CSV table of C-alpha atoms and ligand atoms in Angstrom, one decimal:
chain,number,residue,atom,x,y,z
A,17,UNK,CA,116.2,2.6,-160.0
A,18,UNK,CA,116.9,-1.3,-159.2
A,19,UNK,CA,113.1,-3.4,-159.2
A,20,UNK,CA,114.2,-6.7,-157.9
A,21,UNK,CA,112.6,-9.8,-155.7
A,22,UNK,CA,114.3,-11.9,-153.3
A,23,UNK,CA,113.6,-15.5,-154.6
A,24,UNK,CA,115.7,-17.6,-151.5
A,25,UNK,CA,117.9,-16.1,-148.8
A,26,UNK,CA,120.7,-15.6,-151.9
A,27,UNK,CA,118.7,-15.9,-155.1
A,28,UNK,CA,117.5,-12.6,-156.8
A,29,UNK,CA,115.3,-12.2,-159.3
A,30,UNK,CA,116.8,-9.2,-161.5
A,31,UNK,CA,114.7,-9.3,-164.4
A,32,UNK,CA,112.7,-6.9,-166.2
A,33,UNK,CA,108.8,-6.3,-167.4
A,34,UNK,CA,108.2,-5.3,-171.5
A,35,UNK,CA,104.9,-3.7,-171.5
A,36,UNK,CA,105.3,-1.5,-174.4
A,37,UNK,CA,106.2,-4.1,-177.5
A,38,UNK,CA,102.8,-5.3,-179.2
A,39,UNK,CA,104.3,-8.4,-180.7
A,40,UNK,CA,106.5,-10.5,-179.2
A,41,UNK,CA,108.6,-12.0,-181.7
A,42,UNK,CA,107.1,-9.4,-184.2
A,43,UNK,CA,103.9,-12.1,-184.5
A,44,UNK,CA,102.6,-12.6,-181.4
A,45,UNK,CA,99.9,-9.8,-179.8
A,46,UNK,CA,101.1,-9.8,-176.0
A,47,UNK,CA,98.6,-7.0,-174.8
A,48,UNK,CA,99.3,-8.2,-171.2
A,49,UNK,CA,103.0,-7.6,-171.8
A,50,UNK,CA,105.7,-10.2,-171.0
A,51,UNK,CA,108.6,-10.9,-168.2
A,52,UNK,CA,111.8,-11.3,-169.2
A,53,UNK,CA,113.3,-13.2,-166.0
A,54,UNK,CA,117.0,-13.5,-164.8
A,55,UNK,CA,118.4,-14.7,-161.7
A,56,UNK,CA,121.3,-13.6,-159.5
A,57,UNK,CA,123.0,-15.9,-157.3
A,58,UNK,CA,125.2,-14.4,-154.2
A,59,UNK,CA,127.4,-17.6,-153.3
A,60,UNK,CA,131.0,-17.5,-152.8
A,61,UNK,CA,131.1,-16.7,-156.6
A,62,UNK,CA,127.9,-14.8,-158.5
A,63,UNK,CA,126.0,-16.5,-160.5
A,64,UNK,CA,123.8,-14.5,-163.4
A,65,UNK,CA,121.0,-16.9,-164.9
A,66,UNK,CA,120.7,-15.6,-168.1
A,67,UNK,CA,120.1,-12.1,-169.3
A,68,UNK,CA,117.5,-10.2,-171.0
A,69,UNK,CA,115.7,-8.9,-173.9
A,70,UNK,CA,117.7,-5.6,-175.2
A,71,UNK,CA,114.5,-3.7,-174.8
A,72,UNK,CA,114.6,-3.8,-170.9
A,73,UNK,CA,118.6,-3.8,-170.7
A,74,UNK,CA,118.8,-0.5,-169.1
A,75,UNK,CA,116.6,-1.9,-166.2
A,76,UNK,CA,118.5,-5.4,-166.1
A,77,UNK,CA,121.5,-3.6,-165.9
A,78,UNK,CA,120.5,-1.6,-162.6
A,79,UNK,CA,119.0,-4.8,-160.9
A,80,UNK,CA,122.3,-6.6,-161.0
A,81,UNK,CA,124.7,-3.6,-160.2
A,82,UNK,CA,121.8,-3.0,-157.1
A,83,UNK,CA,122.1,-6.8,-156.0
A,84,UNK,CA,126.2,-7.2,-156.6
A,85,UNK,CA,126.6,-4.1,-154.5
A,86,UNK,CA,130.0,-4.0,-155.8
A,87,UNK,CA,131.0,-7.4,-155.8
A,88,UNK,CA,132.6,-8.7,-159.4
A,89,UNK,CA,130.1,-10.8,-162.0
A,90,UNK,CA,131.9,-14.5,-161.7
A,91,UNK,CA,129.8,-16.4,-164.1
A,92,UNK,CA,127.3,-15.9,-166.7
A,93,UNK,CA,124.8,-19.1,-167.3
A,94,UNK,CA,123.1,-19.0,-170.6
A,95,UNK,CA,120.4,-21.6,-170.5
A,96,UNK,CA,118.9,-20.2,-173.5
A,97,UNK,CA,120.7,-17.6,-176.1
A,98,UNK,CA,117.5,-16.9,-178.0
A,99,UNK,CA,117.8,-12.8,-178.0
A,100,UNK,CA,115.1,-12.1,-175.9
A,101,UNK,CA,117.3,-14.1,-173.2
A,102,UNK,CA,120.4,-13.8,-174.9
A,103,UNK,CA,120.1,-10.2,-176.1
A,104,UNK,CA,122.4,-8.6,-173.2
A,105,UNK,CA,125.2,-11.0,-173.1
A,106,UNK,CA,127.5,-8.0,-174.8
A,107,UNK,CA,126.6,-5.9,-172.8
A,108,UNK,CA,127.2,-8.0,-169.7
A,109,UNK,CA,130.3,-8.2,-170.9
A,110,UNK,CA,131.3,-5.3,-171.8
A,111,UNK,CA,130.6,-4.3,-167.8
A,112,UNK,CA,131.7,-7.3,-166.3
A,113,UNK,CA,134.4,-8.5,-169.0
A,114,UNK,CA,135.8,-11.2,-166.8
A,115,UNK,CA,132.6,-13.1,-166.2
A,116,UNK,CA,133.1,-16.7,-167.6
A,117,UNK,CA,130.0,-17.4,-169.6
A,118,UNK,CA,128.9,-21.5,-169.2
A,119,UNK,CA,126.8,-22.8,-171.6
A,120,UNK,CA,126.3,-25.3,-174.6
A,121,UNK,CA,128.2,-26.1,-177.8
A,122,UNK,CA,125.4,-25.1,-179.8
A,123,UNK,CA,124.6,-22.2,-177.9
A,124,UNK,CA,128.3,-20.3,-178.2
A,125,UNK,CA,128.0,-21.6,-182.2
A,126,UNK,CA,124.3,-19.4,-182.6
A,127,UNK,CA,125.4,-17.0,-180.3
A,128,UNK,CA,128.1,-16.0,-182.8
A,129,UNK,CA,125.8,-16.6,-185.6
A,130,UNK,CA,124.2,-13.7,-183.8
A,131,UNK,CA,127.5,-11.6,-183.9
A,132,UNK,CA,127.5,-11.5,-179.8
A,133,UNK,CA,131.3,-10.5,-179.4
A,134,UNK,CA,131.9,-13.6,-177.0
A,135,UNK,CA,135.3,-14.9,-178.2
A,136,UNK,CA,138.2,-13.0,-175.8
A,137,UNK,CA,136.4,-14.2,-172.8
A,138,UNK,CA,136.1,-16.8,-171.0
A,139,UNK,CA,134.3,-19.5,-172.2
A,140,UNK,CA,133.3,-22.7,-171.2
A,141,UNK,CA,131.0,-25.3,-172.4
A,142,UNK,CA,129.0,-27.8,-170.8
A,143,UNK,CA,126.7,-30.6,-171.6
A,144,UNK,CA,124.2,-33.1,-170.0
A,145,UNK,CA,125.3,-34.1,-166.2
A,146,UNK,CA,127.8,-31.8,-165.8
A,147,UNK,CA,128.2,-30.3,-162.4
A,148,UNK,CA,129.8,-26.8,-160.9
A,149,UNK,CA,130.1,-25.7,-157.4
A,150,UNK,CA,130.0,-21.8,-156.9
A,151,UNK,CA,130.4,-22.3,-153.3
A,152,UNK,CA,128.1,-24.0,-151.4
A,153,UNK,CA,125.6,-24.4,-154.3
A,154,UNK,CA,126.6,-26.9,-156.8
A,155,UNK,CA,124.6,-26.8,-160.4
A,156,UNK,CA,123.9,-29.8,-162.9
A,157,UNK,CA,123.0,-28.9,-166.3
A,158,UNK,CA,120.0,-30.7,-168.6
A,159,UNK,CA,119.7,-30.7,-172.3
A,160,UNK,CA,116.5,-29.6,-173.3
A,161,UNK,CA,116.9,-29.7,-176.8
A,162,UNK,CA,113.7,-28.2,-179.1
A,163,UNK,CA,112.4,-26.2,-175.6
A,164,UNK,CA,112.5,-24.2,-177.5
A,165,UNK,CA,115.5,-23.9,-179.5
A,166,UNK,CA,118.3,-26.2,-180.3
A,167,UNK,CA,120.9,-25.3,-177.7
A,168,UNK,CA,118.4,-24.8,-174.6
A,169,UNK,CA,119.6,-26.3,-171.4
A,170,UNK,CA,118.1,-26.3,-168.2
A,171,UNK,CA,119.9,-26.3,-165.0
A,172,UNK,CA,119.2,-27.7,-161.2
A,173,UNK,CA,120.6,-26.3,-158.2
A,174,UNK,CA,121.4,-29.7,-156.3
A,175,UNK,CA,121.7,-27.6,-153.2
A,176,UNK,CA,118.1,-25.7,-152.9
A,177,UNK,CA,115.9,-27.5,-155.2
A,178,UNK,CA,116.2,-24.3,-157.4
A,179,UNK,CA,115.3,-25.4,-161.3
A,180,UNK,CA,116.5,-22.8,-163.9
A,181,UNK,CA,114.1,-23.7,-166.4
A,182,UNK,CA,114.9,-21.8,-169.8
A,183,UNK,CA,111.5,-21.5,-171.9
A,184,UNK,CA,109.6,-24.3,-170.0
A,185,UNK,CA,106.9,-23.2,-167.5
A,186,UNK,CA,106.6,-20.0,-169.2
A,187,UNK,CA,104.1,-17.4,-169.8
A,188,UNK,CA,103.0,-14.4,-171.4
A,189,UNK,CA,102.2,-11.4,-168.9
A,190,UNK,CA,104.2,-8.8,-167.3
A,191,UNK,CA,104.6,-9.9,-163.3
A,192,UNK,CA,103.1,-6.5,-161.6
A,193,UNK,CA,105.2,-7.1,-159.1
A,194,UNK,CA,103.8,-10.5,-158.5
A,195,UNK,CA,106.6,-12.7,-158.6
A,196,UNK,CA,105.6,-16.5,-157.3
A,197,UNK,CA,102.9,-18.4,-158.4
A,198,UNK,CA,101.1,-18.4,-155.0
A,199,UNK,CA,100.6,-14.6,-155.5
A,200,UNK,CA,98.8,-14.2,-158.3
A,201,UNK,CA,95.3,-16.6,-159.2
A,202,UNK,CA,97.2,-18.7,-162.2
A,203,UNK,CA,94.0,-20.6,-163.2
A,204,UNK,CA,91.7,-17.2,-163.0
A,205,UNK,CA,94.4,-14.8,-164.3
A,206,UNK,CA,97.4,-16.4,-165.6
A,207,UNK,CA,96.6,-19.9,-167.9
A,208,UNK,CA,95.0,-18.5,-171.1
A,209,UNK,CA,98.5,-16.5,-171.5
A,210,UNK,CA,100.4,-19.3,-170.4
A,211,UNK,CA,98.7,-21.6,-173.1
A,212,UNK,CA,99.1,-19.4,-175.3
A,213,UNK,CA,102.7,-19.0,-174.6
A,214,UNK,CA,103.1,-22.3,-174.5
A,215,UNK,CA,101.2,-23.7,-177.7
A,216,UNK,CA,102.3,-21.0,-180.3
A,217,UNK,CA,105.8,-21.2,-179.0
A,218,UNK,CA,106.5,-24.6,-177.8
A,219,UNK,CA,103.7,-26.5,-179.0
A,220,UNK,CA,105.4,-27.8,-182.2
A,221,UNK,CA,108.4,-29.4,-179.5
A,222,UNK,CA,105.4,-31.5,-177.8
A,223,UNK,CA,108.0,-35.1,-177.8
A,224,UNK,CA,110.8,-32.7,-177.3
A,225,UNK,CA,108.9,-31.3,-173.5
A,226,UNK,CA,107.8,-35.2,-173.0
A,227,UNK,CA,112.0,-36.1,-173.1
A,228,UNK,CA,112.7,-32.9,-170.7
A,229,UNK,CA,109.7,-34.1,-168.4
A,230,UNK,CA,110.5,-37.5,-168.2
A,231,UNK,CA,114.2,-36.4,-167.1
A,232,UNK,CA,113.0,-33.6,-164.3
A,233,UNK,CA,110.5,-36.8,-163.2
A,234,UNK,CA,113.8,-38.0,-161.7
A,235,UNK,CA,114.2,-35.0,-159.8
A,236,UNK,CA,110.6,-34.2,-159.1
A,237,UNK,CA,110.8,-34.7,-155.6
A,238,UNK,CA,114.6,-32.5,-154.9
A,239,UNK,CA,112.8,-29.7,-157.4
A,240,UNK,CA,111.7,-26.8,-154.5
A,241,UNK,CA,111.7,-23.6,-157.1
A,242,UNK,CA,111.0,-23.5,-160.4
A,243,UNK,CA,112.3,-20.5,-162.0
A,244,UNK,CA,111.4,-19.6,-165.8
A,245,UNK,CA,112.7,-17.3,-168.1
A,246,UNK,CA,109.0,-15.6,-168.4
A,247,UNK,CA,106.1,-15.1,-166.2
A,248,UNK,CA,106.0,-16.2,-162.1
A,249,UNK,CA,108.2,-18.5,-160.7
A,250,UNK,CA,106.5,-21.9,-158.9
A,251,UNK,CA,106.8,-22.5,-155.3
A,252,UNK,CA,103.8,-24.6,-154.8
A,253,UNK,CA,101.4,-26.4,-157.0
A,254,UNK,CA,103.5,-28.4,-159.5
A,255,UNK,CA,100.8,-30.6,-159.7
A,256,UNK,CA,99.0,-28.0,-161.6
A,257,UNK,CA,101.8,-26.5,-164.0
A,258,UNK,CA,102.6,-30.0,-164.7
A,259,UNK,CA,99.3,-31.7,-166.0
A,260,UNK,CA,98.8,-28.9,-168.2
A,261,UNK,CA,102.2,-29.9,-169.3
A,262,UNK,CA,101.8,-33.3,-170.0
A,263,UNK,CA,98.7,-32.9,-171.7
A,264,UNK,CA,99.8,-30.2,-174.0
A,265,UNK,CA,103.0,-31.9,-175.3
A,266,UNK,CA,101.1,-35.0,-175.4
A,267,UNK,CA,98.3,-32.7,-177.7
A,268,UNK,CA,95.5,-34.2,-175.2
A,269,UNK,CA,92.3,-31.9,-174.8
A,270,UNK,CA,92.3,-30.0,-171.6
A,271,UNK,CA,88.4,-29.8,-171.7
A,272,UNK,CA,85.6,-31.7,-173.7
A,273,UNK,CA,83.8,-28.8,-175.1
A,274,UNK,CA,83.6,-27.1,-178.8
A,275,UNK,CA,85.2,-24.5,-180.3
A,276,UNK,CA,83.7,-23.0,-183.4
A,277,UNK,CA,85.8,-20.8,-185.9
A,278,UNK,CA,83.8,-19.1,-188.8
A,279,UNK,CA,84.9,-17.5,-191.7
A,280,UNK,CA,82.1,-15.1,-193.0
A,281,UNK,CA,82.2,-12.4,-195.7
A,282,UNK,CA,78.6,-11.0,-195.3
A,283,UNK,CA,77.4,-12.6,-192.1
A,284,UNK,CA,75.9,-15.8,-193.4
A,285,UNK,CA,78.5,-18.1,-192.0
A,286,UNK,CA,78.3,-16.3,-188.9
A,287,UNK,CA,74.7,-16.9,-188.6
A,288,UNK,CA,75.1,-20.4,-189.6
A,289,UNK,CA,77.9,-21.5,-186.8
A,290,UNK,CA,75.7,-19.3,-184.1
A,291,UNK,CA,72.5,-21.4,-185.1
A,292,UNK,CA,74.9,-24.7,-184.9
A,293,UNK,CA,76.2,-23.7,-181.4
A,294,UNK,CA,72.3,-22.8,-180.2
A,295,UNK,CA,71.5,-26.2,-181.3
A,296,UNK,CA,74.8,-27.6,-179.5
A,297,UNK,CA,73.5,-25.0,-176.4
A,298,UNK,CA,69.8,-26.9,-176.8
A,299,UNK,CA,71.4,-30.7,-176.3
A,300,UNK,CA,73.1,-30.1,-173.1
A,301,UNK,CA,76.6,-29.1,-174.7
A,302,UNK,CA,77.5,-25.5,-172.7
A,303,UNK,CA,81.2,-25.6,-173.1
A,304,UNK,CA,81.4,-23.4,-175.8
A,305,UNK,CA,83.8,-21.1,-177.3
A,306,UNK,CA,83.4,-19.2,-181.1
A,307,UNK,CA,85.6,-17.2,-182.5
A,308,UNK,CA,85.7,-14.9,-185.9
A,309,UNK,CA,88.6,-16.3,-187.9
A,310,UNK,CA,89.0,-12.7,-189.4
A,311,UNK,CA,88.8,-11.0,-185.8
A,312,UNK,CA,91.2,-12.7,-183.7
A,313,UNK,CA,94.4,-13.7,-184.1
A,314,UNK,CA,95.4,-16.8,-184.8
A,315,UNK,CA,97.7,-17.5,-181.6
A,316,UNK,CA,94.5,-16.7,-179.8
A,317,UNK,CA,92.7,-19.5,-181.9
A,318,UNK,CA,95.6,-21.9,-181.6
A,319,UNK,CA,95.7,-22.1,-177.7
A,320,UNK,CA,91.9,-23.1,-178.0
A,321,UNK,CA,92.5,-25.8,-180.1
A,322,UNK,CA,94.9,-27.3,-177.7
A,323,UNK,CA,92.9,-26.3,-175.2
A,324,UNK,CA,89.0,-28.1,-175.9
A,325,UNK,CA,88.2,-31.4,-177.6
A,326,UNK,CA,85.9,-30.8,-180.7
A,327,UNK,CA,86.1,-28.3,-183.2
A,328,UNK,CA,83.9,-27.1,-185.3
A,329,UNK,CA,85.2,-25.1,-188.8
A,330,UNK,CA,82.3,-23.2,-190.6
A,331,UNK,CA,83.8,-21.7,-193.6
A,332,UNK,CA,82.7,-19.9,-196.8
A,333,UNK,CA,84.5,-20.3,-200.3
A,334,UNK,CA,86.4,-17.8,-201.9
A,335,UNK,CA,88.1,-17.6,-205.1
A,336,UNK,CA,87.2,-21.4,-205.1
A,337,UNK,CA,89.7,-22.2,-202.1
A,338,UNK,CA,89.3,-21.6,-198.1
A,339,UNK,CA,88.9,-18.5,-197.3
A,340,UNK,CA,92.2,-17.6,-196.7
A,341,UNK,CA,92.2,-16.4,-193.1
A,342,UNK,CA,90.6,-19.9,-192.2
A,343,UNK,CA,93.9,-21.7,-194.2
A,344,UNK,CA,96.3,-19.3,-192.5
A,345,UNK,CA,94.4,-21.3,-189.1
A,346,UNK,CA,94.7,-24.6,-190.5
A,347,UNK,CA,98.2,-23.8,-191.8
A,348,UNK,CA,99.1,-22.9,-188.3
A,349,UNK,CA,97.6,-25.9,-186.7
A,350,UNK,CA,99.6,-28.2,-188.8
A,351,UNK,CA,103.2,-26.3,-188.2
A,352,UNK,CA,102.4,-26.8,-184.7
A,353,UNK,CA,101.8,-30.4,-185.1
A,354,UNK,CA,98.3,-30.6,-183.5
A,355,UNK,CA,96.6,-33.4,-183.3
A,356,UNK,CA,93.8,-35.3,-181.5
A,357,UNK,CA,91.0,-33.6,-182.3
A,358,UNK,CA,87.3,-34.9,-183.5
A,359,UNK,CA,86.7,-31.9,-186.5
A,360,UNK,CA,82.9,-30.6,-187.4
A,361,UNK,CA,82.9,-29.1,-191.4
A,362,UNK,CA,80.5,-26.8,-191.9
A,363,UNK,CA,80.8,-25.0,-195.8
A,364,UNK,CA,79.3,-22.2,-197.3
A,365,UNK,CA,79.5,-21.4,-201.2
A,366,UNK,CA,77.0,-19.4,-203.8
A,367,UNK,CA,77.2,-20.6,-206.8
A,368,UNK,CA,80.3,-23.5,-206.5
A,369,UNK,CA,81.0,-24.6,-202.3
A,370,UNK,CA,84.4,-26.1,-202.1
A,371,UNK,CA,85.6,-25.0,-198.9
A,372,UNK,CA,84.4,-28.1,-197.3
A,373,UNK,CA,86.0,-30.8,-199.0
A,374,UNK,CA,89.1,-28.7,-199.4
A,375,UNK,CA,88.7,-28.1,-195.3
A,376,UNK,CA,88.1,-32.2,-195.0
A,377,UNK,CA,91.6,-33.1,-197.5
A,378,UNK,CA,93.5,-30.7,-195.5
A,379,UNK,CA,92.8,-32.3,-192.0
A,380,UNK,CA,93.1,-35.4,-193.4
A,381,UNK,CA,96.2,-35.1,-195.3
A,382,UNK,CA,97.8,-32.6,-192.7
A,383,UNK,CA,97.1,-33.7,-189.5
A,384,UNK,CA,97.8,-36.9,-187.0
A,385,UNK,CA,95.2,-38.7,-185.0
A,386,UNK,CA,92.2,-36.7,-185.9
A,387,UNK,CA,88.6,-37.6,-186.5
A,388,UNK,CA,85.9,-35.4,-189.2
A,389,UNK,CA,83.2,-36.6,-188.3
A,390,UNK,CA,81.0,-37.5,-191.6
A,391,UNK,CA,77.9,-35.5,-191.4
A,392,UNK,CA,78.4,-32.9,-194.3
A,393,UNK,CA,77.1,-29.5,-193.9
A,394,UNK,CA,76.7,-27.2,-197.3
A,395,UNK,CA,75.3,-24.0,-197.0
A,396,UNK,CA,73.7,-22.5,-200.8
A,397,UNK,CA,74.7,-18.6,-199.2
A,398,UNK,CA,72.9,-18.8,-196.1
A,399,UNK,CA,70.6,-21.7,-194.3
A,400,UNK,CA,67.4,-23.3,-195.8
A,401,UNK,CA,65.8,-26.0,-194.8
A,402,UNK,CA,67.7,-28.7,-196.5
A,403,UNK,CA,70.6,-27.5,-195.1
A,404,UNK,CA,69.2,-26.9,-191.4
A,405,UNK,CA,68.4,-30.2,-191.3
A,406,UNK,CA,72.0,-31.2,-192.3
A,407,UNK,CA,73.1,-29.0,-189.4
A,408,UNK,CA,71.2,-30.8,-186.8
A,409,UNK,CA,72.8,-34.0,-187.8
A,410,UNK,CA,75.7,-32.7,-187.6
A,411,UNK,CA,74.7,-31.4,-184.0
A,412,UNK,CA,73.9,-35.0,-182.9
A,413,UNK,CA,76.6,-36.2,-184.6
A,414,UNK,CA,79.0,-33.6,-182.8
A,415,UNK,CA,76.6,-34.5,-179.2
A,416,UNK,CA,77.5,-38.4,-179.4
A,417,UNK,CA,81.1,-38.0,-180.4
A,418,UNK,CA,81.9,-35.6,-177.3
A,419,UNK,CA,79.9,-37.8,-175.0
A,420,UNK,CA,82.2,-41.1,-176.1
A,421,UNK,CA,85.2,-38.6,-175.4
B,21,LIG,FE1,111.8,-16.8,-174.5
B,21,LIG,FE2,112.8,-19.2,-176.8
B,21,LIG,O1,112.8,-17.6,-175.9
């Protein structure tokens, strides 16, 4: 049975919700699912806006044959050919075989990478500023290189303001039927996915979004729709999708505030970063976030980072190194090329504590624009009252560098 939305008078959304795969490209936990949105246009020709992950094909496949109601598939617009997009094109074609697919160089080269059996059909290729009229809607294509592959484009529909936007504006989360922005509460319900989306799987591309906003900024005002390949399409409120935008791609903080990641073997750690944050909690700082580094995974950790100003790493030492959970973190943070951040280095060790300085070398070394603060924190197995006292310089240390934020 067809499940589809009406985005304009002849723009449907014929996508499909993945609630059943726990990792989305087998790394990612997505335990609110994930959308996989396509979008029909009924001009004088049809117009299919990419496709869909394999896993929902079955349900793709009735939304379009539901919304053609018998009329032929003219052209297929890949924007973006990773497979959870690109994942249906055979099968489009094997229903539709006379669709002409329009997309990117680099796009038909991976997509036969892939093995998609594309060659036979019709084919054409397009690049930046480009135009084609399907009727009375005429498209203009944008490279978006690196959002989030190579051979992403995005495309404008000069007529209605409609902007197909590949990866960019995404999210995490299955749509419940809640298709537009202005149905669901984004900031209450919706942003923690969307960062999370965002910073794990675009965050590395931040100069590669600032290119793509800084051409959309010269269609801001003709963009009316904009209509991702996950999560809710906007209608209103660019304002709001778009600061978070800029200041993730720029790796600004969101919010001044502290997020503290331990990494404790027999709870001593643990005790040590909840007495730091109580002392934090005492001198006014509330904005507070901790998190297990063995308990949570790390795309969880990473939107965090992005998303507050200071953080705090309280780590034990094992087999001489950081604990290996915590460099699998910092690992991660350095792939994803964050940066502006004022660090906290908290170490723990029983008989030889190097996780600190090792901690300290690898920011230093790894990351760009970044402060440690200097205060050193090292923990003999749990707290004493040397090192208390070394904790609550570090806390007014940690106090004055957020309030000069
Ligand atoms: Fe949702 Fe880059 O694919």
């Amino acid at each position: 049975m067809y499940c589809v939305r009406k985005v304009t008078d002849d723009l449907y959304w014929v996508g499909a919700n993945e609630n059943r795969l726990a990792l989305f490209e087998n790394i990612h936990p997505i335990e609110n699912g994930v959308s996989y949105n396509s979008y029909l246009l009924l001009d004088k020709k049809t117009v299919l806006f990419d496709t869909a992950d394999w896993a929902v094909c079955r349900q793709f496949l009735e939304n379009i044959e539901y919304v053609l109601n018998g009329r032929p598939l003219d052209y297929l617009v890949i924007n973006h050919m990773e497979p959870d997009h690109g994942g249906s094109i055979e099968e489009i074609l094997l229903r539709y075989p006379d669709v002409t697919i329009i997309s990117t160089e680099k796009a038909f080269m991976i997509m036969r990478q892939f093995g998609f059996k594309i060659d036979g059909h019709t084919l054409k290729e397009v690049k930046e500023g480009d135009t084609e009229t399907f009727g009375k809607h005429t498209v203009t294509f944008i490279a978006a290189p690196m959002v989030h592959w190579p051979e992403a484009m995005v495309t404008f529909d000069i007529t209605n303001g409609v902007l197909f936007a590949a990866d960019a504006f995404g999210s995490f989360g299955k749509l419940s039927g809640r298709l537009f922005n202005d149905e669901v509460n984004f900031d209450r319900d919706w942003i923690d996915d969307a960062r999370r989306y965002y910073t794990n799987i675009v965050g590395k591309y931040g100069p590669h979004v600032q290119l793509l906003l800084k051409k959309a900024s010269t269609i801001l005002g003709s963009i009316k729709i904009i209509c991702p390949l996950h999560g809710p399409v906007w209608r209103s409120d660019f304002g709001y999708i778009l600061d978070k935008y800029i200041k993730w791609s720029t790796y600004e903080p969101e919010e001044k505030g502290v997020l503290i990641i331990y990494a404790s073997m027999y709870g001593n750690t643990e005790a040590v970063a909840n007495n730091f944050a109580t002392r934090l909690v005492e001198k006014g700082i509330t904005n507070i976030k901790m998190y297990d580094v063995s308990k949570t995974h790390v795309s969880f950790l990473i939107a965090d980072t992005f998303k507050y100003s200071h953080v705090v790493l309280a780590c034990v030492t094992y087999n001489l190194g950081i604990y290996p959970v915590m460099h699998n973190y910092l690992e991660d943070m350095k792939a994803l090329n964050l940066q502006k951040r004022t660090f906290a280095v908290i170490e723990n060790g029983s008989w030889a504590p190097k996780s600190g300085s090792l901690i300290r070398e690898f920011l230093d070394e790894q990351l760009k624009e970044i402060t440690v603060l200097n205060d050193e924190v090292s923990v003999l197995s749990s707290l004493n009252e040397t090192s208390a006292n070394d904790l609550e310089q570090l806390a007014d240390a940690l106090v004055d560098s957020i309030k000069e934020a």
